[in-house]
């Protein structure tokens, strides 16, 4: 079995003959992952199994407030919902007024969104729209795509009087593999989703839905194609100590911000084109009930560059070219403490870039 991290999957297409099928790219500029029509049908069926186990029933109307860019997660879930026997509409994650209008027209029994997206929508219902959440008559909310803040499930259930269920979709194919509530999770499919040690290319034996320690989620495709016989590290860390979320941390070269993945290698390459830049710092925070906030601070070698709006504009365009995530930009002198790259995740989600260093630091908390 060969092992790959997500940032290296795009190399599978280099020099390979073209074949019919989808080319999925969760991170713009990082390459694409081929999925044959047969594999696509298989993933759709397995996602439908997970959604049915989560409580979606035939005849349900479902509103999907998720992205469909590159990885096609929103569209993929909609197709799986149709296979369950539900009817589905995809409106995307942004535009709370649009979401409210869609809910009023569709009157969905089920809503699929991110945890912070649901909390932000709830706040706007009260503060901006003067709408009682109970007026929407939602029966179930499926939350997916983020590490939720403590108490999210309980708050959403209390405010909407709806059943809240967690859903896990992988970051490569966008397929739904696990669902759960109140800390009890079940993995569906045929063993594609498993756990591995952080610092070693070793799959861990056992039930990944109920781990006793900590391990990285890995995908082992069981369909034919270039990914057959490959173990794909997702960068998502599952911990038995915090089963309220299916994965409680991230590791490696991707940061999860607002339900999207920021590629650190792409960011480094983009910023390397900015003259006089000595380093950068990424700070991610999340206020209670609010969306993630990303602040990128650039450390320049000269004060004249710090104060130059053209340089800041160039840097902003370079960053925007590799990620759709909203961010705030700040500049300062490198002498004030900026290293080549610093990551300050105030949420406590990202464990680090180097898996070996993370494993050594965590020590006995790791599985295996």
PDB file of C-alpha atoms in Angstrom, residues 114-117 119-120 144-152 155 245 247-248 255-260 283-295 344-350:
ATOM      1  CA  UNK A 114     -21.924  23.906   8.853  1.00  0.00           C
ATOM      2  CA  UNK A 115     -22.073  24.291  12.651  1.00  0.00           C
ATOM      3  CA  UNK A 116     -20.941  27.927  12.665  1.00  0.00           C
ATOM      4  CA  UNK A 117     -23.134  28.641   9.638  1.00  0.00           C
ATOM      5  CA  UNK A 119     -25.228  29.545  14.631  1.00  0.00           C
ATOM      6  CA  UNK A 120     -24.616  32.629  12.497  1.00  0.00           C
ATOM      7  CA  UNK A 144     -20.932  19.034   8.627  1.00  0.00           C
ATOM      8  CA  UNK A 145     -17.590  20.421   7.497  1.00  0.00           C
ATOM      9  CA  UNK A 146     -16.218  22.010  10.678  1.00  0.00           C
ATOM     10  CA  UNK A 147     -15.116  21.228  14.209  1.00  0.00           C
ATOM     11  CA  UNK A 148     -18.071  22.551  16.215  1.00  0.00           C
ATOM     12  CA  UNK A 149     -17.698  24.624  19.362  1.00  0.00           C
ATOM     13  CA  UNK A 150     -18.821  22.916  22.590  1.00  0.00           C
ATOM     14  CA  UNK A 151     -22.559  23.123  23.140  1.00  0.00           C
ATOM     15  CA  UNK A 152     -23.445  23.736  19.475  1.00  0.00           C
ATOM     16  CA  UNK A 155     -28.095  25.147  21.475  1.00  0.00           C
ATOM     17  CA  UNK A 245     -17.039  15.990  17.133  1.00  0.00           C
ATOM     18  CA  UNK A 247     -12.691  14.802  14.266  1.00  0.00           C
ATOM     19  CA  UNK A 248     -11.441  17.200  16.900  1.00  0.00           C
ATOM     20  CA  UNK A 255      -5.821  24.621   7.852  1.00  0.00           C
ATOM     21  CA  UNK A 256      -9.593  24.302   8.209  1.00  0.00           C
ATOM     22  CA  UNK A 257     -11.146  27.779   8.286  1.00  0.00           C
ATOM     23  CA  UNK A 258     -14.870  28.472   7.778  1.00  0.00           C
ATOM     24  CA  UNK A 259     -15.399  24.970   6.470  1.00  0.00           C
ATOM     25  CA  UNK A 260     -12.779  25.421   3.712  1.00  0.00           C
ATOM     26  CA  UNK A 283      -4.062  33.721  13.359  1.00  0.00           C
ATOM     27  CA  UNK A 284      -7.411  31.908  13.476  1.00  0.00           C
ATOM     28  CA  UNK A 285     -10.036  32.600  16.118  1.00  0.00           C
ATOM     29  CA  UNK A 286     -13.707  31.919  16.717  1.00  0.00           C
ATOM     30  CA  UNK A 287     -15.922  33.966  18.961  1.00  0.00           C
ATOM     31  CA  UNK A 288     -18.864  32.376  20.722  1.00  0.00           C
ATOM     32  CA  UNK A 289     -21.537  31.691  18.131  1.00  0.00           C
ATOM     33  CA  UNK A 290     -19.606  33.409  15.323  1.00  0.00           C
ATOM     34  CA  UNK A 291     -17.727  32.388  12.194  1.00  0.00           C
ATOM     35  CA  UNK A 292     -13.990  31.713  12.090  1.00  0.00           C
ATOM     36  CA  UNK A 293     -11.817  34.788  11.688  1.00  0.00           C
ATOM     37  CA  UNK A 294      -8.529  34.546   9.754  1.00  0.00           C
ATOM     38  CA  UNK A 295      -5.906  37.280  10.120  1.00  0.00           C
ATOM     39  CA  UNK A 344      -1.593  30.710  15.964  1.00  0.00           C
ATOM     40  CA  UNK A 345      -4.843  28.738  16.098  1.00  0.00           C
ATOM     41  CA  UNK A 346      -6.683  30.237  19.053  1.00  0.00           C
ATOM     42  CA  UNK A 347      -9.443  27.648  18.563  1.00  0.00           C
ATOM     43  CA  UNK A 348      -6.956  24.907  19.490  1.00  0.00           C
ATOM     44  CA  UNK A 349      -7.825  22.895  16.393  1.00  0.00           C
ATOM     45  CA  UNK A 350      -4.576  22.679  14.397  1.00  0.00           C
TER      46      UNK A 350
END
